[in-house]
CSV table of C-alpha atoms in Angstrom, one decimal:
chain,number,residue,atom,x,y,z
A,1044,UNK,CA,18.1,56.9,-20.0
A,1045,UNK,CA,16.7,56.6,-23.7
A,1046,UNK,CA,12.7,55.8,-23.9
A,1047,UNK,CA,11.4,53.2,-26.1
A,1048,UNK,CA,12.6,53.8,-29.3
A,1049,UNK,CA,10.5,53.4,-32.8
A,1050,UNK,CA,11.1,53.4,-36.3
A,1051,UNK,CA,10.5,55.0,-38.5
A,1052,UNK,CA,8.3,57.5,-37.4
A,1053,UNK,CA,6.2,57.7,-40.6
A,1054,UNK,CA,6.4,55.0,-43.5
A,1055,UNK,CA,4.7,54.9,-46.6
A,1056,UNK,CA,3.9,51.7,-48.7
A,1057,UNK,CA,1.6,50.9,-51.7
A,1058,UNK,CA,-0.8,48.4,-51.3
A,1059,UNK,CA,0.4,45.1,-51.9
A,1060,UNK,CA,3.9,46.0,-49.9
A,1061,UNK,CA,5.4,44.6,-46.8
A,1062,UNK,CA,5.5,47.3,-43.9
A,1063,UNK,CA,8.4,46.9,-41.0
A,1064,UNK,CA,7.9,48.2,-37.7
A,1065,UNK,CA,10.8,48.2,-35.1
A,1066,UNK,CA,10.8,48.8,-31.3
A,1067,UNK,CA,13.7,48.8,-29.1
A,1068,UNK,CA,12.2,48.7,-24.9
A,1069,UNK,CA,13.5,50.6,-22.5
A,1070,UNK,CA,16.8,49.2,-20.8
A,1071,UNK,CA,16.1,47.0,-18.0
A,1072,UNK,CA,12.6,46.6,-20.0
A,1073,UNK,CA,11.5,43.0,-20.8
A,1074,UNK,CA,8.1,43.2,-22.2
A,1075,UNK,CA,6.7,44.8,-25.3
A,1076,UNK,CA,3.5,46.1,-26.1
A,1077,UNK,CA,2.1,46.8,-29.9
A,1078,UNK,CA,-1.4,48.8,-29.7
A,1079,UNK,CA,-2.7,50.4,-33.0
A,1080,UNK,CA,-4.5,53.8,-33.1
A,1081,UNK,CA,-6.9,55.0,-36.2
A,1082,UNK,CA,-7.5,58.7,-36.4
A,1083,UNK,CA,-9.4,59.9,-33.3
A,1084,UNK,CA,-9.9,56.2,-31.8
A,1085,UNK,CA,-7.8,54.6,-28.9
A,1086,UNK,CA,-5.2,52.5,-28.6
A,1087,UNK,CA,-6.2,49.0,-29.7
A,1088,UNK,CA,-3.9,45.6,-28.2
A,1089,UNK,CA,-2.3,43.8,-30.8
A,1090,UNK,CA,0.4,41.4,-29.1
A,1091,UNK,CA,2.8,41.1,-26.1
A,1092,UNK,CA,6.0,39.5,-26.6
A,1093,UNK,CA,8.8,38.5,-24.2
A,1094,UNK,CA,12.2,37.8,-25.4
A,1095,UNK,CA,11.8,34.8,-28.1
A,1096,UNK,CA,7.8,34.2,-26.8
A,1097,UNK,CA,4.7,35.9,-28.1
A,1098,UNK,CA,2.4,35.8,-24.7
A,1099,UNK,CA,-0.5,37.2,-25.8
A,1100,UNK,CA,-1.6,37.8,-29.7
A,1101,UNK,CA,-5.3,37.5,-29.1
A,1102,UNK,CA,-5.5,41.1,-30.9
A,1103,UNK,CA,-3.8,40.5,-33.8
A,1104,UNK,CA,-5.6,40.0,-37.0
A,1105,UNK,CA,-5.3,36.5,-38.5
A,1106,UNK,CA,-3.8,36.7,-41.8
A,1107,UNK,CA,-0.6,38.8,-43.0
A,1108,UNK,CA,0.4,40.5,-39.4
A,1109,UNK,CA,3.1,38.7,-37.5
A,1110,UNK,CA,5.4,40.0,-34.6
A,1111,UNK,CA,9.0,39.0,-33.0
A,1112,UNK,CA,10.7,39.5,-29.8
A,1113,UNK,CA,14.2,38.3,-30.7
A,1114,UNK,CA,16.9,37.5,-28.4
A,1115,UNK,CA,19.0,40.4,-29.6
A,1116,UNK,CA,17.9,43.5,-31.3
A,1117,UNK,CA,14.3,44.9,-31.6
A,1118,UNK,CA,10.9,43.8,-31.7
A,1119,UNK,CA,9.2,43.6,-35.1
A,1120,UNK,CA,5.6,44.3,-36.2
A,1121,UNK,CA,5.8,43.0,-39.9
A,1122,UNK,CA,2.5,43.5,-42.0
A,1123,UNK,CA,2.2,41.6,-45.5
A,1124,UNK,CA,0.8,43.0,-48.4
A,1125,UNK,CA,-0.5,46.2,-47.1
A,1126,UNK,CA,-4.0,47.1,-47.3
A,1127,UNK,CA,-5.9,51.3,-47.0
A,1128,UNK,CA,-7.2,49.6,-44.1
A,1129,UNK,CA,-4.1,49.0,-42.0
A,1130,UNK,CA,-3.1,52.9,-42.3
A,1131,UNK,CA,-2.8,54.2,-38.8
A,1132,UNK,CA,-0.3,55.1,-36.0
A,1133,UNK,CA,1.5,52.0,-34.2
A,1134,UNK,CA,2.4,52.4,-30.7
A,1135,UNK,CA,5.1,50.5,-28.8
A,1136,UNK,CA,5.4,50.1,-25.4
A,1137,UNK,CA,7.4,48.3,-22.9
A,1138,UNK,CA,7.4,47.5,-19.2
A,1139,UNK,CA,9.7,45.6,-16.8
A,1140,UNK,CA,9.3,42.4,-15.4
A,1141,UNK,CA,8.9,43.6,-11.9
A,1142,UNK,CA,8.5,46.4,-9.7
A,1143,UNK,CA,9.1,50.3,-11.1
A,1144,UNK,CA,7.8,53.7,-9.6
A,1145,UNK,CA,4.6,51.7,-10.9
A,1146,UNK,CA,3.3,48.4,-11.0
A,1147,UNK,CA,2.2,47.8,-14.4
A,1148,UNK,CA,2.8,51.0,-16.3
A,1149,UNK,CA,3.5,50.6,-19.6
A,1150,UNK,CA,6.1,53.5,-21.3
A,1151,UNK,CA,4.9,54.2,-25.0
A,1152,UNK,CA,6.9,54.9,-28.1
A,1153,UNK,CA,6.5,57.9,-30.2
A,1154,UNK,CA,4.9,55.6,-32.7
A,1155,UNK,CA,5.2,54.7,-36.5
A,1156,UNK,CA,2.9,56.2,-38.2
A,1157,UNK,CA,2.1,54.4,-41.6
A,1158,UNK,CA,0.7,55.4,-44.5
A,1159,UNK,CA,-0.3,53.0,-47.1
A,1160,UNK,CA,-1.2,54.6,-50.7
B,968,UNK,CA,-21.0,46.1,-24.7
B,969,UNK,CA,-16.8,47.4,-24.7
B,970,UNK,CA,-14.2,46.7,-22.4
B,971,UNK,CA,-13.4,49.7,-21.7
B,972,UNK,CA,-16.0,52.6,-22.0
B,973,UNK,CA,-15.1,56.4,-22.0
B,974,UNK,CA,-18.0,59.5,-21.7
B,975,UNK,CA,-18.2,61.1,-25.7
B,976,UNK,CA,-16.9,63.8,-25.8
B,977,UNK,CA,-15.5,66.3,-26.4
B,978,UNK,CA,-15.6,67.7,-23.4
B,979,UNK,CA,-14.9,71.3,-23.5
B,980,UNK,CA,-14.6,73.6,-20.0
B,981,UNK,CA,-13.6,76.9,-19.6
B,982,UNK,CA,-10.2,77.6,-17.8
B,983,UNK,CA,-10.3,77.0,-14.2
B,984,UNK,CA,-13.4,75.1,-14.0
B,985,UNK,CA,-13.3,71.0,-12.8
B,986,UNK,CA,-13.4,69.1,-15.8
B,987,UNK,CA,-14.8,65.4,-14.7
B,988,UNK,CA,-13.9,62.1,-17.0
B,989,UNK,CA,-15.4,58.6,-16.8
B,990,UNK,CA,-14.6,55.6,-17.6
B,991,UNK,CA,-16.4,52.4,-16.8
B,992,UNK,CA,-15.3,48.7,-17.6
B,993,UNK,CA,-16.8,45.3,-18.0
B,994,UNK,CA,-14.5,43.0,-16.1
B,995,UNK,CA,-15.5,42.8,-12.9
B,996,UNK,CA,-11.9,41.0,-11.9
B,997,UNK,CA,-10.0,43.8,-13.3
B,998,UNK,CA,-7.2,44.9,-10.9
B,999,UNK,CA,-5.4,48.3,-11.6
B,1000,UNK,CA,-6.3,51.5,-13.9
B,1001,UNK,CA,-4.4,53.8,-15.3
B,1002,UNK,CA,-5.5,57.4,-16.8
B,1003,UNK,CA,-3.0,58.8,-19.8
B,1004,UNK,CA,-2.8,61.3,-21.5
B,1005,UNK,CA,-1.8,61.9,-24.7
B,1006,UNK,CA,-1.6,65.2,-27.2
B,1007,UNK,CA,-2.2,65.2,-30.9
B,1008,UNK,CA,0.9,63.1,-32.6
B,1009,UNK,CA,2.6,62.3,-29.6
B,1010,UNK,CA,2.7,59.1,-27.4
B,1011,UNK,CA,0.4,58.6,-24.2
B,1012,UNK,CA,2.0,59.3,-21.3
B,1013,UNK,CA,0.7,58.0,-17.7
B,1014,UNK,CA,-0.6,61.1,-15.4
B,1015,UNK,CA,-2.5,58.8,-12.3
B,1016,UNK,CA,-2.8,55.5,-11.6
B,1017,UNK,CA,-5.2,53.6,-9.1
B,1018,UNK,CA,-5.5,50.3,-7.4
B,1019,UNK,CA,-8.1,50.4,-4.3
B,1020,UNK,CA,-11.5,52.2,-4.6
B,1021,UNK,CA,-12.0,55.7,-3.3
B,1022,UNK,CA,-9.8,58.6,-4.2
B,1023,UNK,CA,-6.6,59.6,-4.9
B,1024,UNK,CA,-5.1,62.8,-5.4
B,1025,UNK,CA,-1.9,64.3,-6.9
B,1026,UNK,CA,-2.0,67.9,-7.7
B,1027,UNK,CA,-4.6,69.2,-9.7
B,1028,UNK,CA,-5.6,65.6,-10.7
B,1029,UNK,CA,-8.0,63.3,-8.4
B,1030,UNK,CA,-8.4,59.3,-9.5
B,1031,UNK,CA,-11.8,58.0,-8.2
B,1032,UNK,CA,-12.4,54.2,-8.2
B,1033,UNK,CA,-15.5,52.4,-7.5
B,1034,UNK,CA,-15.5,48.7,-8.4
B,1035,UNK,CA,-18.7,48.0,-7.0
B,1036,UNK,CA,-20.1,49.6,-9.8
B,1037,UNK,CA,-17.2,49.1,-12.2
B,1038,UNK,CA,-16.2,53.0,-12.3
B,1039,UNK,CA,-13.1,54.8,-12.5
B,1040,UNK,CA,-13.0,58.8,-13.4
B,1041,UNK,CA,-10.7,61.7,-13.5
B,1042,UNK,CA,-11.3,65.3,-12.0
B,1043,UNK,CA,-8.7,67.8,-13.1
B,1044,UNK,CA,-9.0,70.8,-11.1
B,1045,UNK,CA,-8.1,74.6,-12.3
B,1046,UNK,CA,-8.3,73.1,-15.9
B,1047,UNK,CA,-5.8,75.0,-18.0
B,1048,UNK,CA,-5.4,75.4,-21.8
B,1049,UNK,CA,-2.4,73.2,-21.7
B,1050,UNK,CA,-4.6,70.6,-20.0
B,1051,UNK,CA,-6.2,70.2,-23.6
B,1052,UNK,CA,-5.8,66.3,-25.2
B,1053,UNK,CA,-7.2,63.1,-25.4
B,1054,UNK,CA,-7.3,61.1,-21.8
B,1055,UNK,CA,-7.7,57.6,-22.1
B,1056,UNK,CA,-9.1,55.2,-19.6
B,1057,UNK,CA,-6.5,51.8,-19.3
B,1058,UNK,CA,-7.5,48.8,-17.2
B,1059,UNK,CA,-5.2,45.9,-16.4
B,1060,UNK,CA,-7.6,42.8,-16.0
B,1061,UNK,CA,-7.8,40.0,-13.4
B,1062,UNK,CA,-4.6,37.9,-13.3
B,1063,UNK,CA,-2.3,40.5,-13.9
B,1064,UNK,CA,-0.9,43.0,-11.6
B,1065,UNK,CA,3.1,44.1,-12.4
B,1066,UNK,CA,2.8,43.3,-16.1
B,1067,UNK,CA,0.6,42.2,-18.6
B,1068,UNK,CA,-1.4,44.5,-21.1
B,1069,UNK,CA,-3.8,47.0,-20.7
B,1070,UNK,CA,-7.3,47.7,-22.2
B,1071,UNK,CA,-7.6,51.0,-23.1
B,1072,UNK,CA,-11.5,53.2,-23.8
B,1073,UNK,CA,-11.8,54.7,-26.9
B,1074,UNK,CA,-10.5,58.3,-25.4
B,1075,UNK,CA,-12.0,61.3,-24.6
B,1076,UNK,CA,-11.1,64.5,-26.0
B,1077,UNK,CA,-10.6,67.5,-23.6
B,1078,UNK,CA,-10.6,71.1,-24.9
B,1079,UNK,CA,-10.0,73.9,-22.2
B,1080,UNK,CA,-10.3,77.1,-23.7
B,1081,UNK,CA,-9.1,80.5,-22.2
């Protein structure tokens, strides 16, 4: 049973470039999570998506971040015209809709680590 | 004041010895929290979780909850070296019980050293 899956694992962009973040949830998993983490911080919420709905973007920043939960394939963190600032690690997690072993667990991706020059 | 606040660290304890994490939080309505752990470079992965106040224990780990005063902490007994990483504090907020995000602390590191 394959965990929730990210890529890529590390990405590089120059300022001004776009940077594409994909997460694919656990299977049976309907919910996903995108936190980011700077160096030696923790996780920070960005947005939790359902299938086609965003539920929750209150952490996401206002200008050039956007995020998908499409009806088929992965979820998408998309950042426009990168900045030094948004260099960090960004985690994905997912959850099902109901019930598991634990009642509101969230099962985290190995993360994309980005890099922006 | 934070969501979600973590004791600085680091915390570092020599092996064997208790080490003893807090964690407090803000909302008052908050329902369930969760304590992961996570090494350097790798994902957080969930080690206790806790729902009503007072303690629970699984293995070496005991979750204590006190919402009276808005508390939650870990105790990790017969600390070991590979005990060493960064424990974050997670709180799932009012409204939300089998989904829904959490609110993490800012992390503590641990450092258990032979």
């Amino acid at each position: 049973n394959a965990g929730v899956m990210q890529n890529p694992r590390h990405l590089v962009r120059r300022r001004g470039q776009e940077a594409r973040l994909r997460c694919s949830p656990m299977k049976g998993h309907s919910h996903v999570y995108w936190y980011r983490q700077l160096p030696e911080e923790g996780l920070k919420f960005m947005v939790y998506l359902q299938k086609e709905n965003i539920i929750d973007e209150s952490g996401m920043p206002k200008e050039r971040f956007s995020a998908e939960f499409p009806k088929e394939g992965p979820s998408i963190l998309r950042i426009q015209q990168v900045v030094r600032g948004d260099s960090a690690a960004y985690f994905c997690a997912s959850s099902p809709l109901l019930g598991g072993a634990v009642p509101g667990e969230l099962f985290f991706g190995e993360g994309s680590r980005l890099t922006v020059l | 004041q934070k969501e979600v606040e973590q004791n600085s660290g680091p915390l570092s304890v020599p092996e064997g010895a208790i080490a003893s994490l807090n964690c407090t939080y803000s909302d008052r309505g908050s329902q369930s929290f969760f304590w992961y752990r996570q090494y350097s470079g790798k994902s957080p992965e969930l080690i206790m979780f806790i729902y009503s106040n007072g303690d629970k224990e699984d293995g070496r780990f005991t979750a204590q909850l006190n919402k009276a005063s808005q508390y939650v902490s870990l105790l990790i007994r017969d600390s070991q070296p590979s005990d060493s990483a960064t424990y974050l504090c997670a709180v799932r907020n009012a409204g939300g019980t089998s989904y829904g995000k959490l609110t993490f602390g800012q992390g503590t590191i641990l450092t258990v050293h032979p």
